[in-house]
Amino acid sequence: MLVILLSIEYSSKHFPLMFTWKIVSDPIYNFVSFNKEVEEPIVNSILLQRLRYILQLQTAHLVYPGAVHSRFQHSLGVMHLSGVVAQDYTDKIIALYGEEALEGFPARSLVEATRLAGLLHDVGHAAFGHAFEEMVIWRNKKIPSELNNHEKIGVKLVEQLLEDVLLKLERSHDLPHLTEILFELLKGNEPRAKILNVYRWIIKDSLYPTDIIDFLRR
């Protein structure tokens, strides 16, 4: 477990050294880690903890009794994969194009925001997940367009319940633009900064984003 804290300018290779890490067991990756300084408060929030009680595979367990893993497990897995890919992308971008290619966003903030986007990408799901979305939300014409799917609902919940927490963590741990980057990755509109499209591809916009990779393996 790493217990070293640094506050220096660095490439993303130094990212793990900024934090203290907790490790949890995972059936796919053996172990998944999250940092105590920024990620643990989000993991312990009601938004994430409620996902323990929402099954990833909707109603599949009614036919396949073993299909009972939760969206909480999936969210931890997507955070883990997103962090691995974000660190690799960031180091390659810097090596090939220089740090200016990051368009003013610190490497550490890009990696952390991508991890948090993976962690929070499913917080808008209700019971029965996509089945609820298709049968209830999409059939109810009274629901406004800005709340008509789980991604939009998730962004609104993060804004209402976690934005102040995120801004405080951003200031406390020297992660400039963390909250801004996170919302750009989670929202449906294309990010204003071109570099953020690269990090959105990690989570959801590519052919095989980390969301799908974890889903298929799990």
mmCIF file of C-alpha atoms in Angstrom:
data_model
loop_
_atom_site.group_PDB
_atom_site.id
_atom_site.type_symbol
_atom_site.label_atom_id
_atom_site.label_comp_id
_atom_site.label_asym_id
_atom_site.label_seq_id
_atom_site.Cartn_x
_atom_site.Cartn_y
_atom_site.Cartn_z
ATOM 1 C CA MET A 1 0.000 0.000 0.000
ATOM 2 C CA LEU A 2 1.445 3.342 -1.009
ATOM 3 C CA VAL A 3 1.643 6.039 1.637
ATOM 4 C CA ILE A 4 3.810 8.611 -0.149
ATOM 5 C CA LEU A 5 2.337 12.052 -0.867
ATOM 6 C CA LEU A 6 3.980 14.349 -3.405
ATOM 7 C CA SER A 7 2.988 17.784 -4.700
ATOM 8 C CA ILE A 8 5.164 18.221 -7.783
ATOM 9 C CA GLU A 9 4.657 18.626 -11.505
ATOM 10 C CA TYR A 10 4.934 15.203 -13.069
ATOM 11 C CA SER A 11 3.873 12.899 -15.849
ATOM 12 C CA SER A 12 1.094 10.443 -15.072
ATOM 13 C CA LYS A 13 3.707 7.845 -14.091
ATOM 14 C CA HIS A 14 3.906 9.678 -10.778
ATOM 15 C CA PHE A 15 0.136 9.627 -10.289
ATOM 16 C CA PRO A 16 0.045 6.701 -7.795
ATOM 17 C CA LEU A 17 2.632 8.396 -5.581
ATOM 18 C CA MET A 18 0.309 11.304 -4.840
ATOM 19 C CA PHE A 19 -2.099 9.238 -2.793
ATOM 20 C CA THR A 20 -2.628 6.605 -0.130
ATOM 21 C CA TRP A 21 -4.331 3.548 -1.603
ATOM 22 C CA LYS A 22 -6.864 1.028 -0.335
ATOM 23 C CA ILE A 23 -7.151 -2.360 -1.991
ATOM 24 C CA VAL A 24 -10.295 -4.459 -2.423
ATOM 25 C CA SER A 25 -10.644 -7.944 -3.864
ATOM 26 C CA ASP A 26 -12.182 -8.319 -7.313
ATOM 27 C CA PRO A 27 -13.116 -11.592 -9.097
ATOM 28 C CA ILE A 28 -11.768 -10.363 -12.465
ATOM 29 C CA TYR A 29 -8.725 -8.223 -11.697
ATOM 30 C CA ASN A 30 -7.812 -9.938 -8.399
ATOM 31 C CA PHE A 31 -7.467 -6.532 -6.747
ATOM 32 C CA VAL A 32 -8.832 -3.053 -7.420
ATOM 33 C CA SER A 33 -7.439 -0.030 -5.604
ATOM 34 C CA PHE A 34 -8.898 3.390 -4.852
ATOM 35 C CA ASN A 35 -7.197 6.321 -3.204
ATOM 36 C CA LYS A 36 -8.250 7.526 0.239
ATOM 37 C CA GLU A 37 -7.838 11.230 -0.459
ATOM 38 C CA VAL A 38 -10.194 11.735 -3.424
ATOM 39 C CA GLU A 39 -11.927 8.501 -4.383
ATOM 40 C CA GLU A 40 -12.846 7.037 -0.993
ATOM 41 C CA PRO A 41 -15.281 9.883 -0.130
ATOM 42 C CA ILE A 42 -17.001 9.291 -3.482
ATOM 43 C CA VAL A 43 -17.053 5.496 -3.039
ATOM 44 C CA ASN A 44 -18.632 5.978 0.403
ATOM 45 C CA SER A 45 -21.281 8.405 -0.868
ATOM 46 C CA ILE A 46 -24.910 7.374 -1.080
ATOM 47 C CA LEU A 47 -24.736 7.602 -4.886
ATOM 48 C CA LEU A 48 -22.196 4.787 -5.070
ATOM 49 C CA GLN A 49 -23.380 2.725 -2.121
ATOM 50 C CA ARG A 50 -26.909 2.433 -3.540
ATOM 51 C CA LEU A 51 -25.405 0.648 -6.560
ATOM 52 C CA ARG A 52 -24.639 -2.317 -4.289
ATOM 53 C CA TYR A 53 -28.357 -3.122 -4.481
ATOM 54 C CA ILE A 54 -28.841 -2.731 -8.238
ATOM 55 C CA LEU A 55 -27.957 -5.796 -10.302
ATOM 56 C CA GLN A 56 -25.765 -5.259 -13.353
ATOM 57 C CA LEU A 57 -27.698 -7.702 -15.542
ATOM 58 C CA GLN A 58 -31.196 -6.373 -14.858
ATOM 59 C CA THR A 59 -33.532 -9.415 -14.717
ATOM 60 C CA ALA A 60 -31.086 -12.058 -15.988
ATOM 61 C CA HIS A 61 -30.817 -13.584 -12.494
ATOM 62 C CA LEU A 62 -34.418 -14.792 -12.806
ATOM 63 C CA VAL A 63 -33.203 -17.245 -15.463
ATOM 64 C CA TYR A 64 -29.514 -17.527 -14.518
ATOM 65 C CA PRO A 65 -29.270 -17.526 -10.692
ATOM 66 C CA GLY A 66 -25.537 -16.809 -10.789
ATOM 67 C CA ALA A 67 -25.944 -13.511 -12.645
ATOM 68 C CA VAL A 68 -26.064 -11.445 -9.471
ATOM 69 C CA HIS A 69 -23.101 -9.067 -9.577
ATOM 70 C CA SER A 70 -23.951 -5.449 -8.822
ATOM 71 C CA ARG A 71 -23.393 -2.146 -10.561
ATOM 72 C CA PHE A 72 -21.187 -1.222 -7.612
ATOM 73 C CA GLN A 73 -18.738 -4.003 -8.539
ATOM 74 C CA HIS A 74 -18.929 -2.954 -12.186
ATOM 75 C CA SER A 75 -18.279 0.696 -11.319
ATOM 76 C CA LEU A 76 -15.138 -0.178 -9.357
ATOM 77 C CA GLY A 77 -13.965 -2.275 -12.304
ATOM 78 C CA VAL A 78 -14.568 0.515 -14.813
ATOM 79 C CA MET A 79 -12.698 2.955 -12.565
ATOM 80 C CA HIS A 80 -9.745 0.550 -12.436
ATOM 81 C CA LEU A 81 -9.614 0.007 -16.207
ATOM 82 C CA SER A 82 -10.152 3.692 -16.945
ATOM 83 C CA GLY A 83 -7.214 4.634 -14.752
ATOM 84 C CA VAL A 84 -4.911 2.131 -16.432
ATOM 85 C CA VAL A 85 -5.850 3.344 -19.914
ATOM 86 C CA ALA A 86 -5.776 7.045 -18.960
ATOM 87 C CA GLN A 87 -2.256 6.766 -17.557
ATOM 88 C CA ASP A 88 -1.074 4.958 -20.671
ATOM 89 C CA TYR A 89 -2.742 7.474 -23.019
ATOM 90 C CA THR A 90 -1.375 10.434 -21.082
ATOM 91 C CA ASP A 91 2.211 9.208 -21.075
ATOM 92 C CA LYS A 92 2.077 8.454 -24.804
ATOM 93 C CA ILE A 93 0.544 11.842 -25.627
ATOM 94 C CA ILE A 94 3.273 13.617 -23.676
ATOM 95 C CA ALA A 95 6.015 11.460 -25.214
ATOM 96 C CA LEU A 96 4.775 11.941 -28.798
ATOM 97 C CA TYR A 97 3.414 15.493 -28.797
ATOM 98 C CA GLY A 98 4.714 17.159 -25.647
ATOM 99 C CA GLU A 99 2.883 18.358 -22.558
ATOM 100 C CA GLU A 100 1.306 21.252 -24.486
ATOM 101 C CA ALA A 101 -0.909 18.679 -26.233
ATOM 102 C CA LEU A 102 -2.832 18.366 -22.952
ATOM 103 C CA GLU A 103 -4.200 21.875 -23.625
ATOM 104 C CA GLY A 104 -3.366 23.195 -20.168
ATOM 105 C CA PHE A 105 -4.913 20.345 -18.199
ATOM 106 C CA PRO A 106 -2.520 18.746 -15.676
ATOM 107 C CA ALA A 107 -1.776 15.074 -16.308
ATOM 108 C CA ARG A 108 -2.747 14.201 -12.734
ATOM 109 C CA SER A 109 -6.157 15.849 -13.092
ATOM 110 C CA LEU A 110 -6.877 14.105 -16.394
ATOM 111 C CA VAL A 111 -6.089 10.680 -14.932
ATOM 112 C CA GLU A 112 -8.042 11.255 -11.722
ATOM 113 C CA ALA A 113 -11.056 12.713 -13.539
ATOM 114 C CA THR A 114 -11.107 9.720 -15.895
ATOM 115 C CA ARG A 115 -11.029 7.329 -12.954
ATOM 116 C CA LEU A 116 -13.885 9.224 -11.299
ATOM 117 C CA ALA A 117 -15.877 9.229 -14.547
ATOM 118 C CA GLY A 118 -15.536 5.452 -14.660
ATOM 119 C CA LEU A 119 -16.629 5.225 -11.041
ATOM 120 C CA LEU A 120 -19.653 7.516 -11.498
ATOM 121 C CA HIS A 121 -20.838 6.592 -14.979
ATOM 122 C CA ASP A 122 -23.729 4.411 -13.740
ATOM 123 C CA VAL A 123 -25.037 6.364 -10.745
ATOM 124 C CA GLY A 124 -28.173 7.349 -12.661
ATOM 125 C CA HIS A 125 -29.459 3.773 -12.872
ATOM 126 C CA ALA A 126 -32.608 2.782 -11.009
ATOM 127 C CA ALA A 127 -33.694 -0.703 -9.973
ATOM 128 C CA PHE A 128 -33.593 -3.155 -12.898
ATOM 129 C CA GLY A 129 -31.220 -0.826 -14.752
ATOM 130 C CA HIS A 130 -31.845 -0.624 -18.494
ATOM 131 C CA ALA A 131 -35.086 -2.586 -18.180
ATOM 132 C CA PHE A 132 -36.519 0.164 -15.947
ATOM 133 C CA GLU A 133 -35.204 2.801 -18.322
ATOM 134 C CA GLU A 134 -36.897 1.202 -21.345
ATOM 135 C CA MET A 135 -40.190 0.301 -19.675
ATOM 136 C CA VAL A 136 -40.738 3.350 -17.452
ATOM 137 C CA ILE A 137 -38.590 6.347 -18.363
ATOM 138 C CA TRP A 138 -38.805 6.111 -22.139
ATOM 139 C CA ARG A 139 -42.562 5.492 -22.079
ATOM 140 C CA ASN A 140 -43.369 8.419 -19.805
ATOM 141 C CA LYS A 141 -43.813 11.528 -21.946
ATOM 142 C CA LYS A 142 -43.934 13.724 -18.843
ATOM 143 C CA ILE A 143 -40.239 13.154 -18.144
ATOM 144 C CA PRO A 144 -38.247 16.086 -19.633
ATOM 145 C CA SER A 145 -35.649 15.385 -22.312
ATOM 146 C CA GLU A 146 -32.807 16.453 -20.010
ATOM 147 C CA LEU A 147 -33.643 13.489 -17.721
ATOM 148 C CA ASN A 148 -34.720 10.828 -20.205
ATOM 149 C CA ASN A 149 -31.885 8.339 -19.718
ATOM 150 C CA HIS A 150 -29.646 7.094 -16.928
ATOM 151 C CA GLU A 151 -26.610 9.074 -18.120
ATOM 152 C CA LYS A 152 -28.429 12.416 -17.943
ATOM 153 C CA ILE A 153 -29.947 11.493 -14.581
ATOM 154 C CA GLY A 154 -26.501 10.510 -13.337
ATOM 155 C CA VAL A 155 -24.966 13.853 -14.295
ATOM 156 C CA LYS A 156 -27.787 15.688 -12.515
ATOM 157 C CA LEU A 157 -27.309 13.587 -9.367
ATOM 158 C CA VAL A 158 -23.564 14.219 -9.357
ATOM 159 C CA GLU A 159 -24.201 17.953 -9.766
ATOM 160 C CA GLN A 160 -26.732 18.018 -6.936
ATOM 161 C CA LEU A 161 -25.004 15.721 -4.434
ATOM 162 C CA LEU A 162 -21.289 15.681 -5.179
ATOM 163 C CA GLU A 163 -20.199 18.847 -6.992
ATOM 164 C CA ASP A 164 -19.381 20.759 -3.793
ATOM 165 C CA VAL A 165 -17.463 17.756 -2.453
ATOM 166 C CA LEU A 166 -15.522 17.409 -5.702
ATOM 167 C CA LEU A 167 -14.592 21.094 -5.785
ATOM 168 C CA LYS A 168 -13.319 20.879 -2.211
ATOM 169 C CA LEU A 169 -11.261 17.764 -3.004
ATOM 170 C CA GLU A 170 -9.910 19.477 -6.117
ATOM 171 C CA ARG A 171 -8.615 22.388 -4.051
ATOM 172 C CA SER A 172 -7.356 20.274 -1.161
ATOM 173 C CA HIS A 173 -5.271 17.906 -3.293
ATOM 174 C CA ASP A 174 -3.931 20.230 -6.003
ATOM 175 C CA LEU A 175 -5.961 18.800 -8.887
ATOM 176 C CA PRO A 176 -6.786 21.854 -11.054
ATOM 177 C CA HIS A 177 -9.843 21.519 -13.339
ATOM 178 C CA LEU A 178 -10.744 18.105 -11.856
ATOM 179 C CA THR A 179 -14.466 18.834 -11.549
ATOM 180 C CA GLU A 180 -14.628 20.573 -14.912
ATOM 181 C CA ILE A 181 -12.965 17.629 -16.662
ATOM 182 C CA LEU A 182 -15.209 15.118 -14.897
ATOM 183 C CA PHE A 183 -18.424 16.786 -16.036
ATOM 184 C CA GLU A 184 -17.097 17.147 -19.588
ATOM 185 C CA LEU A 185 -16.469 13.378 -19.619
ATOM 186 C CA LEU A 186 -19.874 12.491 -18.173
ATOM 187 C CA LYS A 187 -22.123 14.849 -20.129
ATOM 188 C CA GLY A 188 -23.615 14.010 -23.500
ATOM 189 C CA ASN A 189 -22.306 17.054 -25.355
ATOM 190 C CA GLU A 190 -18.914 16.966 -27.030
ATOM 191 C CA PRO A 191 -16.247 18.529 -24.775
ATOM 192 C CA ARG A 192 -15.093 22.046 -25.581
ATOM 193 C CA ALA A 193 -11.420 21.037 -25.389
ATOM 194 C CA LYS A 194 -10.378 18.572 -28.099
ATOM 195 C CA ILE A 195 -8.040 16.653 -25.794
ATOM 196 C CA LEU A 196 -10.974 15.693 -23.570
ATOM 197 C CA ASN A 197 -12.491 13.720 -26.442
ATOM 198 C CA VAL A 198 -9.560 11.319 -26.054
ATOM 199 C CA TYR A 199 -10.494 10.706 -22.437
ATOM 200 C CA ARG A 200 -14.199 10.375 -23.239
ATOM 201 C CA TRP A 201 -13.279 7.600 -25.679
ATOM 202 C CA ILE A 202 -11.820 5.713 -22.749
ATOM 203 C CA ILE A 203 -15.123 5.687 -20.881
ATOM 204 C CA LYS A 204 -17.876 5.575 -23.455
ATOM 205 C CA ASP A 205 -17.320 6.969 -26.961
ATOM 206 C CA SER A 206 -15.012 4.362 -28.507
ATOM 207 C CA LEU A 207 -15.972 0.990 -29.992
ATOM 208 C CA TYR A 208 -14.839 -0.851 -26.864
ATOM 209 C CA PRO A 209 -14.741 1.615 -23.963
ATOM 210 C CA THR A 210 -13.844 0.497 -20.459
ATOM 211 C CA ASP A 211 -17.545 0.333 -19.571
ATOM 212 C CA ILE A 212 -18.120 -2.348 -22.213
ATOM 213 C CA ILE A 213 -14.851 -4.174 -21.578
ATOM 214 C CA ASP A 214 -15.637 -4.614 -17.878
ATOM 215 C CA PHE A 215 -19.253 -5.533 -18.658
ATOM 216 C CA LEU A 216 -18.230 -8.272 -21.088
ATOM 217 C CA ARG A 217 -15.564 -9.764 -18.833
ATOM 218 C CA ARG A 218 -17.738 -9.572 -15.719
#
